[in-house]
Coordinates of C-alpha atoms in Angstrom, one line a residue:
M1 CA -38.9 -4.6 19.2
K2 CA -40.0 -2.6 22.2
K3 CA -39.9 1.3 22.2
Q4 CA -36.6 1.4 24.2
A5 CA -35.0 -1.0 21.8
I6 CA -36.2 1.0 18.8
R7 CA -34.7 4.2 20.5
T8 CA -31.4 2.3 21.1
F9 CA -31.4 1.1 17.5
W10 CA -31.9 4.6 16.2
H11 CA -29.1 6.0 18.5
L12 CA -26.6 3.5 17.0
F13 CA -28.0 3.9 13.4
R14 CA -28.1 7.6 12.9
G15 CA -24.4 8.3 13.7
Y16 CA -22.9 7.3 10.4
W17 CA -25.7 9.0 8.3
N18 CA -25.1 12.2 10.0
S19 CA -21.2 12.0 10.0
E20 CA -18.7 13.7 7.9
H21 CA -19.3 10.9 5.3
K22 CA -23.1 11.4 5.2
W23 CA -23.4 12.7 1.6
K24 CA -21.3 9.9 0.2
A25 CA -23.1 7.3 2.4
R26 CA -26.6 8.7 1.5
G27 CA -25.8 8.8 -2.2
L28 CA -24.6 5.2 -2.4
L29 CA -27.6 4.1 -0.4
A30 CA -29.9 6.0 -2.8
F31 CA -28.2 4.3 -5.7
V32 CA -28.6 0.8 -4.1
I33 CA -32.3 1.6 -3.4
G34 CA -32.7 2.7 -7.0
L35 CA -31.2 -0.6 -8.2
N36 CA -33.7 -2.5 -6.0
F37 CA -36.6 -0.4 -7.5
A38 CA -35.3 -1.3 -11.0
S39 CA -35.3 -5.0 -10.1
V40 CA -38.8 -4.8 -8.9
Y41 CA -39.8 -3.2 -12.2
L42 CA -38.2 -6.0 -14.2
L43 CA -40.2 -8.6 -12.0
V44 CA -43.3 -6.8 -13.0
R45 CA -42.3 -7.1 -16.6
I46 CA -41.5 -10.8 -16.2
N47 CA -45.0 -11.2 -14.5
S48 CA -46.7 -9.8 -17.6
W49 CA -44.5 -12.0 -19.7
Y50 CA -46.1 -15.0 -17.9
N51 CA -49.4 -14.1 -19.2
E52 CA -48.4 -13.7 -22.8
F53 CA -46.2 -16.9 -22.8
Y54 CA -48.7 -19.3 -21.2
N55 CA -51.4 -17.9 -23.4
A56 CA -49.3 -18.6 -26.4
L57 CA -48.7 -22.1 -25.1
Q58 CA -52.5 -22.7 -24.6
Q59 CA -53.3 -21.4 -28.1
Y60 CA -50.3 -23.4 -29.7
A61 CA -49.1 -20.1 -31.1
Q62 CA -45.6 -21.3 -32.3
E63 CA -44.7 -18.1 -34.0
S64 CA -44.8 -16.3 -30.7
F65 CA -42.7 -18.8 -28.7
W66 CA -39.2 -17.8 -29.7
P67 CA -39.7 -14.1 -29.6
L68 CA -41.2 -14.5 -26.1
V69 CA -38.1 -16.6 -25.1
G70 CA -35.9 -13.9 -26.4
E71 CA -37.7 -11.3 -24.5
F72 CA -37.4 -13.3 -21.3
T73 CA -33.7 -13.8 -21.9
A74 CA -33.1 -10.0 -22.2
L75 CA -35.2 -9.3 -19.1
A76 CA -33.4 -12.1 -17.1
F77 CA -30.0 -10.7 -18.2
L78 CA -30.8 -7.2 -17.0
Y79 CA -32.3 -8.6 -13.7
I80 CA -29.0 -10.6 -13.0
L81 CA -26.9 -7.5 -13.8
I82 CA -28.9 -5.3 -11.5
A83 CA -29.1 -7.8 -8.7
V84 CA -25.3 -8.4 -8.7
Y85 CA -24.4 -4.8 -8.6
A86 CA -27.1 -4.1 -5.9
I87 CA -25.3 -6.6 -3.7
Y88 CA -21.8 -5.4 -4.6
L89 CA -22.7 -1.8 -3.8
R90 CA -24.5 -2.8 -0.6
Q91 CA -21.3 -4.5 0.5
M92 CA -19.3 -1.4 -0.4
L93 CA -21.7 0.6 1.8
Q94 CA -21.5 -2.1 4.5
I95 CA -17.7 -2.0 4.8
R96 CA -17.6 1.8 4.8
W97 CA -20.2 2.0 7.6
R98 CA -18.4 -0.8 9.5
T99 CA -15.0 1.1 9.1
W100 CA -16.7 4.3 10.5
M101 CA -18.2 2.6 13.5
T102 CA -15.1 0.6 14.2
D103 CA -12.9 3.6 14.3
R104 CA -15.4 5.4 16.5
Y105 CA -15.6 2.6 19.0
L106 CA -11.9 2.0 19.0
A107 CA -11.3 5.7 19.7
G108 CA -13.9 5.7 22.5
W109 CA -12.5 2.5 24.1
M110 CA -8.9 3.8 24.1
K111 CA -9.7 7.4 25.2
H112 CA -9.1 8.3 28.8
Q113 CA -8.0 4.6 29.4
V114 CA -11.7 3.4 29.1
Y115 CA -10.3 -0.1 28.4
Y116 CA -8.7 0.0 31.8
R117 CA -11.4 1.8 33.6
L118 CA -14.1 -0.7 32.6
Q119 CA -12.1 -3.2 34.7
V120 CA -11.5 -0.8 37.6
L121 CA -15.3 -0.1 37.7
G122 CA -16.1 -3.9 37.8
S123 CA -18.4 -3.3 34.7
D124 CA -20.3 -6.3 33.5
T125 CA -19.2 -5.6 29.9
D126 CA -17.9 -8.9 28.7
N127 CA -15.4 -9.3 25.8
P128 CA -15.1 -5.8 24.5
D129 CA -13.0 -7.2 21.6
Q130 CA -15.9 -9.3 20.4
R131 CA -18.2 -6.4 20.5
I132 CA -16.0 -4.1 18.4
S133 CA -15.0 -6.9 15.9
E134 CA -18.1 -9.0 15.5
D135 CA -21.0 -7.1 16.9
I136 CA -20.5 -4.0 14.8
N137 CA -20.1 -6.2 11.8
Q138 CA -23.4 -7.9 12.5
F139 CA -25.1 -4.6 13.3
V140 CA -24.1 -3.1 9.9
T141 CA -24.7 -6.3 8.0
L142 CA -28.1 -7.1 9.5
T143 CA -29.4 -3.6 9.5
L144 CA -28.7 -3.1 5.8
Q145 CA -30.1 -6.6 5.0
L146 CA -33.3 -5.8 6.7
L147 CA -33.6 -2.1 5.6
L148 CA -32.9 -2.8 1.9
G149 CA -35.1 -5.9 2.0
F150 CA -38.0 -4.0 3.6
L151 CA -37.8 -1.2 1.0
K152 CA -37.7 -3.7 -1.8
Q153 CA -40.6 -5.8 -0.5
L154 CA -42.6 -2.5 0.1
T155 CA -42.0 -1.6 -3.5
T156 CA -43.0 -5.1 -4.5
L157 CA -46.2 -4.9 -2.5
G158 CA -47.1 -1.6 -4.2
A159 CA -46.3 -2.8 -7.8
F160 CA -47.8 -6.3 -7.5
G161 CA -50.6 -5.3 -5.2
V162 CA -52.1 -3.3 -8.1
V163 CA -51.5 -6.3 -10.6
L164 CA -53.2 -8.7 -8.2
W165 CA -56.1 -6.4 -7.5
N166 CA -56.8 -6.2 -11.2
L167 CA -56.3 -9.8 -11.9
S168 CA -58.4 -11.1 -9.0
G169 CA -61.6 -9.3 -10.0
A170 CA -64.7 -9.4 -7.9
F171 CA -65.9 -12.2 -5.6
T172 CA -69.6 -12.5 -4.7
V173 CA -70.5 -13.7 -1.3
P174 CA -74.2 -14.7 -0.9
L175 CA -75.5 -13.9 2.7
G176 CA -79.3 -14.7 2.9
S177 CA -81.1 -12.6 0.5
H178 CA -78.2 -10.3 -0.1
E179 CA -74.9 -10.5 -2.0
F180 CA -71.7 -8.9 -1.0
V181 CA -69.2 -8.2 -3.6
I182 CA -65.6 -8.0 -2.6
Y183 CA -63.3 -6.4 -5.2
G184 CA -59.6 -7.4 -5.2
Y185 CA -60.5 -10.3 -2.8
M186 CA -57.2 -12.2 -3.4
F187 CA -55.4 -9.0 -2.3
W188 CA -57.5 -8.6 0.9
F189 CA -57.0 -12.4 1.6
S190 CA -53.3 -12.1 1.3
L191 CA -53.2 -9.0 3.6
V192 CA -55.3 -10.6 6.4
Y193 CA -53.2 -13.9 6.0
S194 CA -49.9 -12.0 6.4
I195 CA -51.1 -10.1 9.4
L196 CA -52.1 -13.1 11.3
G197 CA -48.9 -14.8 10.2
T198 CA -46.8 -12.0 11.5
I199 CA -48.5 -12.0 14.8
G200 CA -48.0 -15.7 15.0
A201 CA -44.4 -15.5 14.1
H202 CA -43.8 -13.1 17.0
L203 CA -45.6 -15.3 19.5
V204 CA -43.6 -18.3 18.4
G205 CA -40.2 -16.7 17.9
R206 CA -40.0 -13.8 20.6
R207 CA -37.7 -16.0 22.8
L208 CA -35.1 -16.1 20.2
I209 CA -34.0 -12.5 21.0
G210 CA -32.9 -13.5 24.5
L211 CA -31.4 -16.7 23.4
N212 CA -29.3 -15.1 20.6
F213 CA -28.0 -12.6 23.1
D214 CA -27.0 -15.3 25.6
Q215 CA -25.5 -17.4 22.8
Q216 CA -23.1 -14.7 21.7
R217 CA -22.1 -14.1 25.3
F218 CA -21.4 -17.7 26.1
E219 CA -19.5 -18.3 22.8
A220 CA -17.3 -15.3 23.7
D221 CA -16.6 -16.5 27.2
F222 CA -15.7 -20.0 26.0
R223 CA -13.2 -18.4 23.4
F224 CA -11.8 -15.9 25.9
H225 CA -11.1 -18.8 28.4
M226 CA -9.1 -20.6 25.7
M227 CA -7.2 -17.4 24.9
R228 CA -6.4 -17.0 28.6
V229 CA -4.7 -20.4 28.7
R230 CA -2.8 -19.6 25.5
E231 CA -1.5 -16.4 27.0
N232 CA -0.6 -18.2 30.3
S233 CA 0.5 -21.5 28.8
E234 CA 3.8 -21.7 30.7
S235 CA 2.3 -21.1 34.2
V236 CA -0.4 -23.6 33.4
A237 CA 2.2 -26.2 32.4
F238 CA 4.3 -25.6 35.5
Y239 CA 1.2 -26.2 37.7
R240 CA 0.2 -29.2 35.5
G241 CA -3.2 -27.4 35.4
E242 CA -4.5 -29.2 32.4
G243 CA -7.2 -31.0 34.4
A244 CA -8.4 -27.8 36.0
E245 CA -8.4 -25.9 32.7
T246 CA -10.3 -28.7 31.0
V247 CA -13.0 -28.5 33.8
G248 CA -13.1 -24.7 33.1
F249 CA -13.4 -25.3 29.3
K250 CA -16.2 -28.0 29.8
E251 CA -18.2 -25.7 32.1
R252 CA -18.2 -22.8 29.7
F253 CA -18.8 -25.1 26.7
A254 CA -21.7 -26.6 28.7
H255 CA -23.3 -23.1 28.8
V256 CA -22.7 -22.8 25.1
I257 CA -24.4 -26.2 24.2
S258 CA -27.2 -25.8 26.8
N259 CA -28.3 -22.4 25.4
Y260 CA -27.8 -23.7 21.8
W261 CA -30.2 -26.6 22.4
Q262 CA -32.8 -24.1 23.6
L263 CA -32.1 -22.0 20.5
M264 CA -32.4 -25.1 18.3
R265 CA -35.8 -26.0 19.9
Q266 CA -37.1 -22.5 19.5
T267 CA -35.8 -22.3 16.0
K268 CA -37.4 -25.6 15.2
L269 CA -40.8 -24.3 16.3
L270 CA -40.3 -21.2 14.3
N271 CA -39.4 -23.1 11.2
F272 CA -42.3 -25.5 11.5
Y273 CA -44.5 -22.3 11.6
V274 CA -42.6 -20.4 8.7
N275 CA -42.4 -23.4 6.4
G276 CA -46.0 -24.4 7.0
Y277 CA -47.1 -20.8 6.4
A278 CA -45.1 -20.7 3.2
Q279 CA -46.3 -24.0 1.8
L280 CA -50.0 -23.0 2.5
A281 CA -49.5 -19.8 0.5
I282 CA -48.5 -21.9 -2.5
I283 CA -51.8 -23.6 -3.0
V284 CA -54.0 -20.8 -1.8
P285 CA -53.9 -18.6 -5.0
L286 CA -54.7 -21.6 -7.1
V287 CA -57.7 -22.5 -5.0
L288 CA -59.0 -18.9 -4.9
A289 CA -58.4 -18.4 -8.7
A290 CA -59.8 -21.8 -9.8
P291 CA -63.5 -20.8 -10.0
R292 CA -62.6 -18.0 -12.5
Y293 CA -60.4 -20.2 -14.5
F294 CA -62.9 -23.1 -14.7
G295 CA -65.7 -20.7 -15.4
G296 CA -63.9 -19.4 -18.5
A297 CA -63.3 -15.9 -17.2
M298 CA -59.6 -16.5 -17.1
Q299 CA -57.1 -18.2 -19.5
L300 CA -54.0 -20.2 -18.4
G301 CA -51.8 -17.2 -18.8
G302 CA -53.9 -15.2 -16.5
L303 CA -53.9 -18.0 -14.0
M304 CA -50.1 -18.2 -13.9
Q305 CA -49.8 -14.5 -13.8
T306 CA -52.3 -14.3 -10.9
V307 CA -50.4 -17.1 -9.0
S308 CA -47.1 -15.3 -9.6
A309 CA -48.5 -11.9 -8.6
F310 CA -50.1 -13.5 -5.4
G311 CA -46.7 -15.0 -4.5
R312 CA -44.9 -11.7 -4.9
V313 CA -47.5 -9.9 -2.8
Q314 CA -47.5 -12.8 -0.1
D315 CA -43.7 -12.6 0.0
A316 CA -43.8 -8.8 0.5
L317 CA -46.5 -9.0 3.2
S318 CA -44.8 -11.9 5.0
Y319 CA -41.3 -10.2 5.1
F320 CA -41.4 -9.9 8.9
V321 CA -42.5 -13.5 9.3
E322 CA -39.6 -14.9 7.2
S323 CA -37.1 -12.3 8.7
Y324 CA -38.0 -12.8 12.3
D325 CA -34.9 -14.8 13.1
T326 CA -32.8 -12.2 11.5
I327 CA -34.6 -9.5 13.5
A328 CA -34.0 -11.4 16.8
Q329 CA -30.3 -11.6 16.0
L330 CA -30.2 -7.8 15.2
A331 CA -32.1 -7.1 18.5
A332 CA -29.5 -9.1 20.5
V333 CA -26.6 -7.2 18.8
V334 CA -28.2 -3.9 19.4
Q335 CA -28.7 -4.8 23.1
R336 CA -24.9 -5.8 23.4
L337 CA -23.6 -2.6 21.6
A338 CA -26.0 -0.4 23.6
T339 CA -24.7 -1.9 26.8
F340 CA -21.1 -1.6 25.8
T341 CA -21.7 2.0 24.7
E342 CA -23.3 3.0 27.9
H343 CA -20.5 1.4 30.0
M344 CA -17.8 3.3 27.9
E345 CA -19.6 6.5 28.4
T346 CA -19.9 5.9 32.1
A347 CA -16.2 5.0 32.4
G348 CA -15.2 7.9 30.1
A349 CA -17.2 10.5 32.1
L350 CA -15.8 9.2 35.4
A351 CA -14.2 12.4 36.9
D352 CA -10.6 12.2 38.1
G353 CA -10.6 13.2 41.8
V354 CA -6.8 13.9 41.5
T355 CA -5.8 16.9 39.4
H356 CA -2.6 16.6 37.4
V357 CA -1.0 19.9 36.4
V358 CA 2.3 21.1 34.9
A359 CA 4.1 24.1 36.5
V360 CA 5.5 26.5 34.0
R361 CA 7.1 29.8 33.7
V362 CA 5.2 32.7 32.4
G363 CA 4.7 32.5 28.6
G364 CA 5.7 28.8 28.4
V365 CA 3.8 25.4 28.7
G366 CA 5.6 22.3 29.9
D367 CA 5.4 18.7 28.6
A368 CA 4.8 15.6 30.4
A369 CA 4.2 11.9 29.5
S370 CA 2.4 9.0 30.7
G371 CA -0.8 10.9 31.9
L372 CA 1.0 13.7 33.8
G373 CA 0.2 17.1 32.4
R374 CA -3.6 17.5 32.2
G375 CA -3.5 21.1 33.3
V376 CA -1.3 24.2 33.4
V377 CA -0.5 26.6 36.3
G378 CA 1.7 29.7 36.5
N379 CA 4.5 31.0 38.7
G380 CA 2.0 32.4 41.1
D381 CA 0.6 29.1 41.9
K382 CA 1.7 27.2 45.0
A383 CA 3.0 24.5 42.7
A384 CA 5.5 26.9 41.1
Q385 CA 8.2 25.2 43.1
A386 CA 7.8 22.2 40.9
A387 CA 8.9 24.2 37.8
A388 CA 12.5 23.2 38.5
G389 CA 11.7 19.6 37.8
A390 CA 10.2 18.5 41.3
L391 CA 7.3 16.3 41.8
A392 CA 4.8 17.9 44.2
L393 CA 1.9 16.1 45.9
T394 CA -0.6 18.4 47.5
R395 CA -3.2 17.1 49.9
L396 CA -3.3 13.8 48.0
D397 CA -5.9 11.3 49.0
V398 CA -5.8 7.8 47.4
A399 CA -8.9 5.6 47.8
L400 CA -10.4 2.3 46.7
P401 CA -13.7 2.2 44.8
D402 CA -15.6 1.3 48.0
G403 CA -14.4 4.5 49.6
R404 CA -11.6 3.1 51.9
R405 CA -8.6 5.4 51.9
L406 CA -5.2 4.1 51.4
M407 CA -3.4 7.4 51.7
R408 CA -4.8 10.5 53.4
D409 CA -3.8 14.2 53.1
C410 CA -0.3 13.6 51.7
T411 CA 1.6 16.8 51.0
V412 CA 5.3 16.3 50.0
T413 CA 7.7 17.7 47.4
L414 CA 10.2 15.3 45.9
P415 CA 13.0 17.4 44.2
K416 CA 14.6 16.6 40.8
G417 CA 17.1 13.6 41.3
S418 CA 15.1 12.0 44.2
R419 CA 15.4 8.3 44.8
V420 CA 12.3 7.2 46.8
L421 CA 11.3 3.7 47.8
V422 CA 7.6 3.1 48.5
T423 CA 7.1 0.4 51.1
G424 CA 4.2 -1.1 53.0
A425 CA 2.4 -4.4 53.6
S426 CA 0.7 -6.1 50.8
G427 CA -2.5 -4.2 50.0
A428 CA -1.4 -1.0 51.6
G429 CA -1.8 0.8 48.2
K430 CA 1.8 1.0 46.8
S431 CA 0.8 0.1 43.3
T432 CA -2.4 2.2 43.6
L433 CA -0.4 5.2 44.5
L434 CA 1.7 4.8 41.2
R435 CA -1.5 4.4 39.3
T436 CA -2.7 7.7 40.8
L437 CA 0.5 9.4 39.9
A438 CA 0.2 8.0 36.4
G439 CA -3.3 9.6 36.1
I440 CA -5.1 6.3 35.5
W441 CA -6.7 5.8 39.0
P442 CA -9.9 7.8 39.3
Y443 CA -10.5 7.4 43.1
G444 CA -9.1 10.1 45.3
S445 CA -8.5 13.8 45.6
G446 CA -5.7 16.3 45.6
R447 CA -3.2 17.5 43.2
V448 CA -0.1 16.1 41.5
T449 CA 2.3 18.7 40.0
M450 CA 5.2 18.1 37.8
G451 CA 7.8 20.6 36.5
K452 CA 8.1 22.2 33.2
G453 CA 9.3 19.9 30.4
S454 CA 9.5 16.9 32.7
R455 CA 8.9 13.5 31.2
A456 CA 7.7 10.4 33.1
L457 CA 7.8 6.8 32.3
F458 CA 6.0 4.0 34.3
L459 CA 7.3 0.4 34.4
P460 CA 4.9 -2.2 35.6
Q461 CA 5.9 -5.6 37.1
R462 CA 5.1 -7.4 33.9
P463 CA 6.2 -5.3 30.9
Y464 CA 3.8 -5.2 27.9
L465 CA 5.3 -6.4 24.6
P466 CA 3.2 -5.7 21.6
L467 CA 2.9 -8.2 18.8
G468 CA 5.3 -7.5 16.0
S469 CA 9.1 -7.0 15.6
L470 CA 11.6 -6.8 18.6
R471 CA 12.2 -3.2 17.3
R472 CA 8.6 -2.3 17.9
A473 CA 8.6 -4.0 21.3
L474 CA 11.7 -2.1 22.4
A475 CA 10.4 1.4 21.2
Y476 CA 7.0 0.9 22.8
P477 CA 5.0 3.0 23.6
S478 CA 6.6 5.2 21.0
T479 CA 5.8 4.3 17.3
V480 CA 9.1 5.6 16.1
A481 CA 12.2 3.6 17.1
G482 CA 15.8 4.9 17.4
T483 CA 18.6 4.0 15.1
D484 CA 19.9 0.4 15.0
A485 CA 23.0 1.6 16.9
E486 CA 21.0 3.1 19.7
L487 CA 18.8 0.0 20.0
A488 CA 21.7 -2.4 20.0
D489 CA 23.6 -0.3 22.6
A490 CA 20.5 -0.3 24.9
L491 CA 20.2 -4.1 24.6
R492 CA 23.8 -4.8 25.3
A493 CA 23.7 -2.4 28.3
V494 CA 21.0 -4.5 30.0
G495 CA 22.6 -7.8 29.1
L496 CA 20.4 -8.8 26.1
G497 CA 23.2 -8.3 23.5
Q498 CA 22.3 -11.6 22.0
L499 CA 19.0 -10.0 20.6
T500 CA 20.7 -7.2 18.6
S501 CA 20.6 -9.3 15.4
K502 CA 16.9 -10.0 15.8
L503 CA 15.5 -6.4 15.9
D504 CA 13.3 -7.0 12.8
T505 CA 12.2 -10.5 13.7
V506 CA 8.4 -10.7 14.1
D507 CA 7.3 -13.0 16.9
D508 CA 5.4 -13.1 20.2
W509 CA 8.2 -11.8 22.3
S510 CA 6.3 -12.0 25.5
R511 CA 6.2 -15.8 25.1
I512 CA 9.9 -16.0 23.9
L513 CA 11.5 -13.9 26.6
S514 CA 11.4 -14.8 30.2
L515 CA 9.9 -12.4 32.6
G516 CA 13.4 -11.3 33.8
E517 CA 14.4 -10.7 30.2
Q518 CA 11.2 -8.7 29.6
Q519 CA 12.0 -6.7 32.7
R520 CA 15.6 -5.9 31.4
L521 CA 14.0 -5.0 28.1
A522 CA 11.9 -2.5 29.9
F523 CA 15.1 -0.9 31.4
A524 CA 16.4 -0.7 27.9
R525 CA 13.3 1.4 27.1
V526 CA 14.2 3.8 29.9
L527 CA 17.7 4.3 28.3
L528 CA 16.1 5.2 25.0
V529 CA 13.3 7.4 26.4
K530 CA 15.6 9.2 28.8
P531 CA 12.8 10.4 31.1
D532 CA 13.1 12.7 33.9
W533 CA 11.1 10.6 36.3
V534 CA 10.8 6.8 36.2
F535 CA 8.3 4.9 38.3
L536 CA 9.1 1.2 38.9
D537 CA 6.4 -1.0 40.2
E538 CA 8.0 -4.2 41.3
A539 CA 9.9 -3.8 38.0
T540 CA 13.0 -6.0 39.1
S541 CA 10.9 -8.8 40.9
A542 CA 12.0 -11.5 38.4
L543 CA 15.8 -10.5 38.6
D544 CA 18.3 -11.8 41.0
E545 CA 19.8 -9.3 43.4
P546 CA 23.1 -8.7 41.5
R547 CA 21.3 -8.1 38.2
E548 CA 18.8 -5.8 40.1
Q549 CA 21.7 -3.8 41.5
A550 CA 23.2 -3.7 38.1
M551 CA 20.0 -2.2 36.5
Y552 CA 19.7 0.5 39.1
E553 CA 23.4 1.4 38.8
L554 CA 23.0 1.5 35.0
L555 CA 20.3 4.1 35.3
K556 CA 22.4 6.2 37.6
A557 CA 25.4 6.0 35.3
R558 CA 23.6 6.6 31.9
L559 CA 21.0 9.0 33.3
P560 CA 22.6 10.7 36.4
E561 CA 19.9 13.3 36.7
I562 CA 17.0 10.9 36.6
S563 CA 14.4 10.7 39.5
I564 CA 13.4 7.3 40.6
V565 CA 10.3 6.2 42.6
S566 CA 10.2 2.5 43.1
V567 CA 7.7 0.0 44.7
G568 CA 9.3 -3.2 46.1
H569 CA 9.8 -5.6 49.1
R570 CA 13.4 -6.6 48.8
S571 CA 15.6 -5.1 51.5
T572 CA 18.4 -4.7 49.0
L573 CA 16.4 -1.9 47.3
F574 CA 17.1 0.4 50.3
A575 CA 20.7 0.7 49.1
Q576 CA 19.5 2.1 45.8
H577 CA 17.2 4.8 47.2
D578 CA 17.6 7.9 49.6
E579 CA 14.2 8.1 51.1
E580 CA 11.4 5.8 52.1
L581 CA 7.7 6.5 51.7
H582 CA 5.9 4.1 53.9
L583 CA 2.3 3.4 53.6
A584 CA 0.4 2.1 56.7
G585 CA -2.7 1.0 54.6
D586 CA -5.2 2.8 56.7
G587 CA -4.5 6.2 55.3
G588 CA -1.4 6.8 57.2
W589 CA 2.0 7.5 55.7
R590 CA 5.4 8.9 56.5
L591 CA 8.4 10.0 54.3
Q592 CA 11.8 9.6 56.0
P593 CA 15.5 9.4 54.9
I594 CA 17.0 6.0 54.6
G595 CA 19.9 5.2 56.9

């Protein structure tokens, strides 16, 4: 990896090990490393056993055969036990680390509406769901696999390097009238061979990093496109859009296959190299040790011990050659997580141009919902007039990301009980104004002040129904639903009495209910929440005019003091409101009585 990649990896790696769980994590890691050290010690013992066993065979020492078999059985049993628990405890550490990272990323993704702001910013972060679910898992798994593998191979190198040095003896190289003696020549040969092999593996396999990165992205895009069709299956079916969607599937799948072919070809070259490298390492120790064996300086047991030790040293020194594909996968995952982290931090740090405050009396602090209430002011502030429940906009500017202003210098006070209809041509900024009032739109300036204790609820055109029971969908965004009687009463009031027996039925309610039924369910939420202010963004667009009128009159009857701000195009909405806030689309606006 390059220096930047190493710094990025360290930034992702260090968090868990310095967290509130650090001592448990470090202790478990140390125990796993200790088990790996113990397994290396047993391998050294088994290597020594080779010498004794094959010497006994060469000498036809039958009396030593069964004791040596018993010794091997005991060593093998201990090795198996240690190896199994080393993997089990490594997986325990893996799931704890993954849980910590997932919680951290989920918190960062949801905080300050980062999940929404990433779209507003036009970020090139693709498929955040995959990065949180799959990339974190791969990062933890591959990191532990490589880290523990490296430590084990480093220990193996130290233990078997000494064994190989002692077994290989000295090699005399005649050069003219002089002779050069190379001590531990098999160790030095293995070292040089591995260094050259590692360099070669990098040259052959370095393209795998970029290809693995692209493969994950193309796979996620293909899966996301299918998910989009599933979520909008009815619209696709009405349009008879199967042909167009199939073309889209094939285009995205073509990217998957094309990149995978490149990945296959590059992996094929790397496999040719790695397997040729490994097979050559099998015969080399026999060739190097043969002169001493045939010269009588080494018995069969010594030869087999030397071959085994050479193999262990070679495996340790060749760790990066054999793990290059895994390293390439980890580098791609690190790059994806680093990009995602950077974009989340950028979105989270995006300053809100509009200040949201709560006007309070001296000694008290008001409450507000749905993003209203990020600051506090006292009676002496200009916004103190809002303490009685009014909504005050002070020098409010609403803009687009490119800087174009949709509303300029708007200063109005909407008293408690207001009924305001926001009008304007398509693209004039009506929905963007509601986003600004909700505190989720970062582009603009000015101040939005809401009175002490006021609660606000925003209803978008397409209500969001979470997966789960109807009870949960009805109570959303609260996690605590009302009583069965309250829920049933709200459903009957909006004309959904047929659903009262299905409160605990778990299903995909956004698929089962029509858009009109979903919008009526959203009105039932208003009856349950009883907000002081409700903001409706085309929230009755799927209802017929009589049903629309019934929903507005229901709010007035059940919640007579509620304040309503609506966005809509129907002329029938004028009868349900007292004032009109018209947006010109170029920054101009006017607030005037209706009628």
